[in-house]
Amino acid sequence: MSQHHKRPPSSLIFIFGGSGDLNHRKLAPALYNLYMDNWMPEKFDIVGIGRRPYDQDSYRTHLFNGIQQFSRRKADEAGGWEAFAQRVAYLQMDAEKEEEYQKIAEIVKEKEAAYGEHPNVIFYLAVAPQLVPGIVSKLGPLNICHDTKCTRVVVEKPFGHDLESANELNKLLASMFDEKQIYRIDHYLGKETVQNILALRFANALFEPIWNRNYIDHIQITAAETVGVEGRGDFYEKSGALRDMVQNHILQLLCMVAMEAPVSFDADEIRNKKVDVLHAIRKISKEEVHQYAVRGQYSHGWMKGTEVNGYREEKNVAPDSPVDTFAAVKFYIDNWRWQDVPFYVRTGKRMHEKETIITVQFKAAPSYAFPPEAAETWRANRLTISIAPDMDIRLRFQSKRPGQDLTLSPVDMIFSYNDAYEEHEPEAYETLLLDVMEGNATLFMREDQVEAAWKVIMPILDAWENREPVDFPNYGPGSWGPEDAEALIARDGRNWVTLPAPHQE
Ligand code: BG6
C-alpha cells in the first residue's frame, strides 16, 4: 500500500441510487478500495441517497455485504472497514420532490464547516435513465457551491435513448452546469487494458508505422457475455445490444484503436482525436443497413449443462419482444489511415464465452519462396488484445517447426498482465471515481463525443425499429450468435476470431 502519492482534494460525494445495484456492486467497493489504497482525500464523506428506509447501521451493513460479495478486496482487513464506514451515511429522500433537496444543501453546509474549506461536491447519478433529467434540473438551482469548478455531476450510461434525447439531456445539463463539471461515464474507458491501448500504440516504435491500411487487413472487436439480461428485462426492453454496448463501449474501443496520435495527454486533446474517428465513420444509409448490420436474440436452451430461459421468457420482457440481445456491425472509417479497412464488431448476451477482445489482422506476407507444404499453415500476423476477463496481448507469427523439413506453424508470443506485474490492477470504477475527485475528464465522454456516437448508430436503430425481426429468437444460448453474423464476415472471405480455449494453449 503506497503512502506517497498525492491525494485528491476534500470531497463530498452524493450518490443518487445509493440503495441501488450499481452502488452495491461497483461504486461502494471502488470507493472502499481507493480508501484502503490511500487514494481517498484526507477529508471526505459519502452520502448514499435513496427512497428505501435504511437507518445508518443497516445501510452500512448493506454496503459491507456488497463489498464482501463483489470487491477485489474484502471488507474484513484490519480495521479498514470500520474507519471507512464512519465516512458513509444514508439520506432517505424522494429525488422527485424539489423541497427535499434542501436536505442536501444542509449537509454541504455542515461538512464545509467541519472541513474548514469548500470540498468538491460530487453528485453521482446512479439511477434509471428516465430519472436523470428530473434530478439534474433540481440540482442546478441549489447553488450550493460558489465555485462552479468544485461541483461535479457524474452521469451514468445510457446517455439518452437516441440522438434527440441525448441532445436534450446535453442541453439541460449545459443550462445547469459548465461542460467541465459534467462527467459522462463509460466504464470501459476505466479498464486498465483499455487504457493500455494508448501505451501499446504510442509508447512503442514498433506498431505505429504499420498501423494503417497498407499493412492491416481488418480489425475486429468482440464483446461477448455468457450472462443473460440478469433481471434487468425492464431496462433492456428499452435498450437492446446496439444501444447498451455498441453506441458506447464498442465505439470507444474502436476510437482507441483507430485514433491518430495525440500531441499530449490533455483531456481535450485525446477527446478531439477520438471524436475525429467518430466523424469519419462512414454513414450507413437506412436502405443498406442489412448489408452492414445483423441483430439477434437468444432462445431458450442449455448452456454448459444448465437450462436457461430465452430472452422472451425473462422477467419483464414481452413474449414477442423484437429487442436485440446480439448485434454485429461492419464499419468503415473514411480517412487516409483507414480507408477500405473493415472494422467488424459484435456483442451479445448468452454467448459461448465471456470475452472482450480486439483483433488486429495484418495482411499476409507473400509465401511463394517457401515449399507448398509450408503454405498449408500460412497465417498472417495477428495482434490480439484481450480486454477481459483475460488480460493479455498476443502477437501471432510464423515459426519453423523443429526438424529437417521446412514446415511452418503459427505461434503466439504472449504478454500477460498477471504474470508481468505483481500489483493488483484497480477496477475501472476506482480509476474513474479518482479522476472525478481529481477533476481529470480524459476518460469521460464529452458532449460532442456522445452525440457523434449516436449519429453513427441512428440509421441502424431506425431501420431495425421500422422493420420487425422475422426470425427471432435466432441464436441458441452458448453459441457465437446468429448465422447471419457469420455470413456478414464470411461474405468478405474472413471469419470471427475467438481466443483458444485455455486447455488448448
Ligand atoms: C454495461 C451494460 O454497460 O456493461 C451491461 O449495460 C453489460 O449490459 C456490461 O453487461 C458489461 O460490462 P463488463 O465490464 O462486465 O464487460
mmCIF file of N, CA, C and O in Angstrom, residues 323-363:
data_model
loop_
_atom_site.group_PDB
_atom_site.id
_atom_site.type_symbol
_atom_site.label_atom_id
_atom_site.label_comp_id
_atom_site.label_asym_id
_atom_site.label_seq_id
_atom_site.Cartn_x
_atom_site.Cartn_y
_atom_site.Cartn_z
ATOM 1 N N VAL A 323 -36.572 -7.037 -29.319
ATOM 2 C CA VAL A 323 -35.329 -6.398 -28.859
ATOM 3 C C VAL A 323 -34.114 -7.279 -29.142
ATOM 4 O O VAL A 323 -34.153 -8.499 -28.937
ATOM 5 N N ASP A 324 -33.041 -6.648 -29.592
ATOM 6 C CA ASP A 324 -31.805 -7.358 -29.931
ATOM 7 C C ASP A 324 -30.957 -7.612 -28.688
ATOM 8 O O ASP A 324 -30.698 -6.705 -27.910
ATOM 9 N N THR A 325 -30.530 -8.874 -28.523
ATOM 10 C CA THR A 325 -29.580 -9.184 -27.445
ATOM 11 C C THR A 325 -28.201 -9.453 -28.059
ATOM 12 O O THR A 325 -27.255 -9.791 -27.365
ATOM 13 N N PHE A 326 -28.130 -9.331 -29.361
ATOM 14 C CA PHE A 326 -26.873 -9.511 -30.098
ATOM 15 C C PHE A 326 -26.863 -8.488 -31.229
ATOM 16 O O PHE A 326 -27.889 -8.226 -31.852
ATOM 17 N N ALA A 327 -25.708 -7.908 -31.488
ATOM 18 C CA ALA A 327 -25.581 -7.011 -32.643
ATOM 19 C C ALA A 327 -24.182 -7.175 -33.225
ATOM 20 O O ALA A 327 -23.199 -7.304 -32.488
ATOM 21 N N ALA A 328 -24.113 -7.204 -34.543
ATOM 22 C CA ALA A 328 -22.812 -7.209 -35.234
ATOM 23 C C ALA A 328 -22.888 -6.152 -36.331
ATOM 24 O O ALA A 328 -23.924 -6.023 -36.994
ATOM 25 N N VAL A 329 -21.821 -5.382 -36.471
ATOM 26 C CA VAL A 329 -21.826 -4.317 -37.478
ATOM 27 C C VAL A 329 -20.463 -4.272 -38.168
ATOM 28 O O VAL A 329 -19.426 -4.513 -37.543
ATOM 29 N N LYS A 330 -20.498 -3.944 -39.456
ATOM 30 C CA LYS A 330 -19.246 -3.688 -40.185
ATOM 31 C C LYS A 330 -19.164 -2.184 -40.418
ATOM 32 O O LYS A 330 -20.056 -1.600 -41.033
ATOM 33 N N PHE A 331 -18.112 -1.578 -39.892
ATOM 34 C CA PHE A 331 -17.923 -0.136 -40.071
ATOM 35 C C PHE A 331 -16.735 0.111 -41.000
ATOM 36 O O PHE A 331 -15.794 -0.683 -41.046
ATOM 37 N N TYR A 332 -16.776 1.249 -41.675
ATOM 38 C CA TYR A 332 -15.606 1.748 -42.402
ATOM 39 C C TYR A 332 -15.280 3.141 -41.890
ATOM 40 O O TYR A 332 -16.195 3.896 -41.540
ATOM 41 N N ILE A 333 -14.005 3.462 -41.852
ATOM 42 C CA ILE A 333 -13.591 4.796 -41.423
ATOM 43 C C ILE A 333 -12.964 5.491 -42.627
ATOM 44 O O ILE A 333 -11.922 5.053 -43.135
ATOM 45 N N ASP A 334 -13.616 6.533 -43.079
ATOM 46 C CA ASP A 334 -13.141 7.180 -44.300
ATOM 47 C C ASP A 334 -12.105 8.248 -43.988
ATOM 48 O O ASP A 334 -12.417 9.440 -43.914
ATOM 49 N N ASN A 335 -10.874 7.824 -43.803
ATOM 50 C CA ASN A 335 -9.752 8.772 -43.695
ATOM 51 C C ASN A 335 -8.506 8.109 -44.291
ATOM 52 O O ASN A 335 -8.539 6.954 -44.718
ATOM 53 N N TRP A 336 -7.418 8.844 -44.350
ATOM 54 C CA TRP A 336 -6.215 8.334 -45.009
ATOM 55 C C TRP A 336 -5.693 7.053 -44.374
ATOM 56 O O TRP A 336 -5.204 6.162 -45.040
ATOM 57 N N ARG A 337 -5.799 6.987 -43.054
ATOM 58 C CA ARG A 337 -5.235 5.821 -42.373
ATOM 59 C C ARG A 337 -6.051 4.553 -42.628
ATOM 60 O O ARG A 337 -5.504 3.463 -42.756
ATOM 61 N N TRP A 338 -7.383 4.710 -42.674
ATOM 62 C CA TRP A 338 -8.220 3.511 -42.624
ATOM 63 C C TRP A 338 -9.106 3.252 -43.843
ATOM 64 O O TRP A 338 -9.873 2.279 -43.838
ATOM 65 N N GLN A 339 -9.045 4.075 -44.829
ATOM 66 C CA GLN A 339 -9.914 3.880 -45.987
ATOM 67 C C GLN A 339 -9.927 2.407 -46.426
ATOM 68 O O GLN A 339 -8.856 1.810 -46.621
ATOM 69 N N ASP A 340 -11.118 1.824 -46.545
ATOM 70 C CA ASP A 340 -11.332 0.443 -47.031
ATOM 71 C C ASP A 340 -10.910 -0.668 -46.069
ATOM 72 O O ASP A 340 -10.935 -1.843 -46.442
ATOM 73 N N VAL A 341 -10.511 -0.325 -44.859
ATOM 74 C CA VAL A 341 -10.214 -1.381 -43.876
ATOM 75 C C VAL A 341 -11.486 -1.621 -43.055
ATOM 76 O O VAL A 341 -11.946 -0.723 -42.361
ATOM 77 N N PRO A 342 -12.088 -2.817 -43.146
ATOM 78 C CA PRO A 342 -13.306 -3.019 -42.366
ATOM 79 C C PRO A 342 -13.038 -3.201 -40.872
ATOM 80 O O PRO A 342 -12.026 -3.809 -40.489
ATOM 81 N N PHE A 343 -13.917 -2.663 -40.076
ATOM 82 C CA PHE A 343 -13.907 -2.870 -38.625
ATOM 83 C C PHE A 343 -15.173 -3.681 -38.315
ATOM 84 O O PHE A 343 -16.277 -3.170 -38.432
ATOM 85 N N TYR A 344 -14.987 -4.956 -37.977
ATOM 86 C CA TYR A 344 -16.136 -5.801 -37.653
ATOM 87 C C TYR A 344 -16.304 -5.801 -36.136
ATOM 88 O O TYR A 344 -15.355 -6.113 -35.418
ATOM 89 N N VAL A 345 -17.503 -5.484 -35.665
ATOM 90 C CA VAL A 345 -17.711 -5.505 -34.217
ATOM 91 C C VAL A 345 -18.922 -6.386 -33.912
ATOM 92 O O VAL A 345 -19.847 -6.472 -34.718
ATOM 93 N N ARG A 346 -18.899 -7.037 -32.765
ATOM 94 C CA ARG A 346 -20.065 -7.844 -32.369
ATOM 95 C C ARG A 346 -20.156 -7.892 -30.855
ATOM 96 O O ARG A 346 -19.125 -7.844 -30.152
ATOM 97 N N THR A 347 -21.371 -8.006 -30.381
ATOM 98 C CA THR A 347 -21.577 -8.120 -28.935
ATOM 99 C C THR A 347 -22.850 -8.920 -28.707
ATOM 100 O O THR A 347 -23.768 -8.871 -29.543
ATOM 101 N N GLY A 348 -22.912 -9.655 -27.622
ATOM 102 C CA GLY A 348 -24.136 -10.400 -27.364
ATOM 103 C C GLY A 348 -24.171 -10.952 -25.958
ATOM 104 O O GLY A 348 -23.142 -11.090 -25.286
ATOM 105 N N LYS A 349 -25.390 -11.202 -25.520
ATOM 106 C CA LYS A 349 -25.610 -11.895 -24.243
ATOM 107 C C LYS A 349 -25.752 -13.387 -24.536
ATOM 108 O O LYS A 349 -26.138 -13.773 -25.640
ATOM 109 N N ARG A 350 -25.529 -14.196 -23.493
ATOM 110 C CA ARG A 350 -25.686 -15.656 -23.589
ATOM 111 C C ARG A 350 -24.853 -16.262 -24.728
ATOM 112 O O ARG A 350 -25.329 -17.109 -25.483
ATOM 113 N N MET A 351 -23.646 -15.779 -24.838
ATOM 114 C CA MET A 351 -22.774 -16.331 -25.869
ATOM 115 C C MET A 351 -21.844 -17.380 -25.272
ATOM 116 O O MET A 351 -21.851 -17.615 -24.073
ATOM 117 N N HIS A 352 -21.027 -17.952 -26.121
ATOM 118 C CA HIS A 352 -20.257 -19.128 -25.732
ATOM 119 C C HIS A 352 -19.266 -18.872 -24.591
ATOM 120 O O HIS A 352 -19.087 -19.691 -23.692
ATOM 121 N N GLU A 353 -18.580 -17.749 -24.646
ATOM 122 C CA GLU A 353 -17.592 -17.411 -23.615
ATOM 123 C C GLU A 353 -17.771 -15.961 -23.234
ATOM 124 O O GLU A 353 -18.233 -15.168 -24.042
ATOM 125 N N LYS A 354 -17.331 -15.592 -22.019
ATOM 126 C CA LYS A 354 -17.212 -14.166 -21.714
ATOM 127 C C LYS A 354 -15.851 -13.753 -22.245
ATOM 128 O O LYS A 354 -14.819 -14.216 -21.780
ATOM 129 N N GLU A 355 -15.837 -12.905 -23.217
ATOM 130 C CA GLU A 355 -14.547 -12.445 -23.706
ATOM 131 C C GLU A 355 -14.695 -11.143 -24.486
ATOM 132 O O GLU A 355 -15.571 -10.992 -25.322
ATOM 133 N N THR A 356 -13.874 -10.168 -24.100
ATOM 134 C CA THR A 356 -13.825 -8.912 -24.835
ATOM 135 C C THR A 356 -12.434 -8.827 -25.440
ATOM 136 O O THR A 356 -11.446 -8.753 -24.708
ATOM 137 N N ILE A 357 -12.387 -8.900 -26.752
ATOM 138 C CA ILE A 357 -11.071 -8.881 -27.413
ATOM 139 C C ILE A 357 -11.081 -7.966 -28.637
ATOM 140 O O ILE A 357 -12.110 -7.774 -29.276
ATOM 141 N N ILE A 358 -9.905 -7.428 -28.903
ATOM 142 C CA ILE A 358 -9.715 -6.639 -30.117
ATOM 143 C C ILE A 358 -8.677 -7.388 -30.951
ATOM 144 O O ILE A 358 -7.624 -7.775 -30.422
ATOM 145 N N THR A 359 -8.975 -7.606 -32.216
ATOM 146 C CA THR A 359 -8.038 -8.321 -33.078
ATOM 147 C C THR A 359 -7.598 -7.419 -34.225
ATOM 148 O O THR A 359 -8.442 -6.881 -34.935
ATOM 149 N N VAL A 360 -6.308 -7.263 -34.349
ATOM 150 C CA VAL A 360 -5.763 -6.502 -35.471
ATOM 151 C C VAL A 360 -5.153 -7.530 -36.414
ATOM 152 O O VAL A 360 -4.155 -8.178 -36.090
ATOM 153 N N GLN A 361 -5.799 -7.722 -37.552
ATOM 154 C CA GLN A 361 -5.356 -8.745 -38.503
ATOM 155 C C GLN A 361 -4.515 -8.082 -39.592
ATOM 156 O O GLN A 361 -5.016 -7.235 -40.329
ATOM 157 N N PHE A 362 -3.259 -8.457 -39.628
ATOM 158 C CA PHE A 362 -2.374 -7.869 -40.638
ATOM 159 C C PHE A 362 -2.533 -8.587 -41.980
ATOM 160 O O PHE A 362 -3.062 -9.701 -42.032
ATOM 161 N N LYS A 363 -2.051 -7.971 -43.033
ATOM 162 C CA LYS A 363 -2.085 -8.618 -44.344
ATOM 163 C C LYS A 363 -1.028 -9.729 -44.361
ATOM 164 O O LYS A 363 -0.021 -9.641 -43.645
#
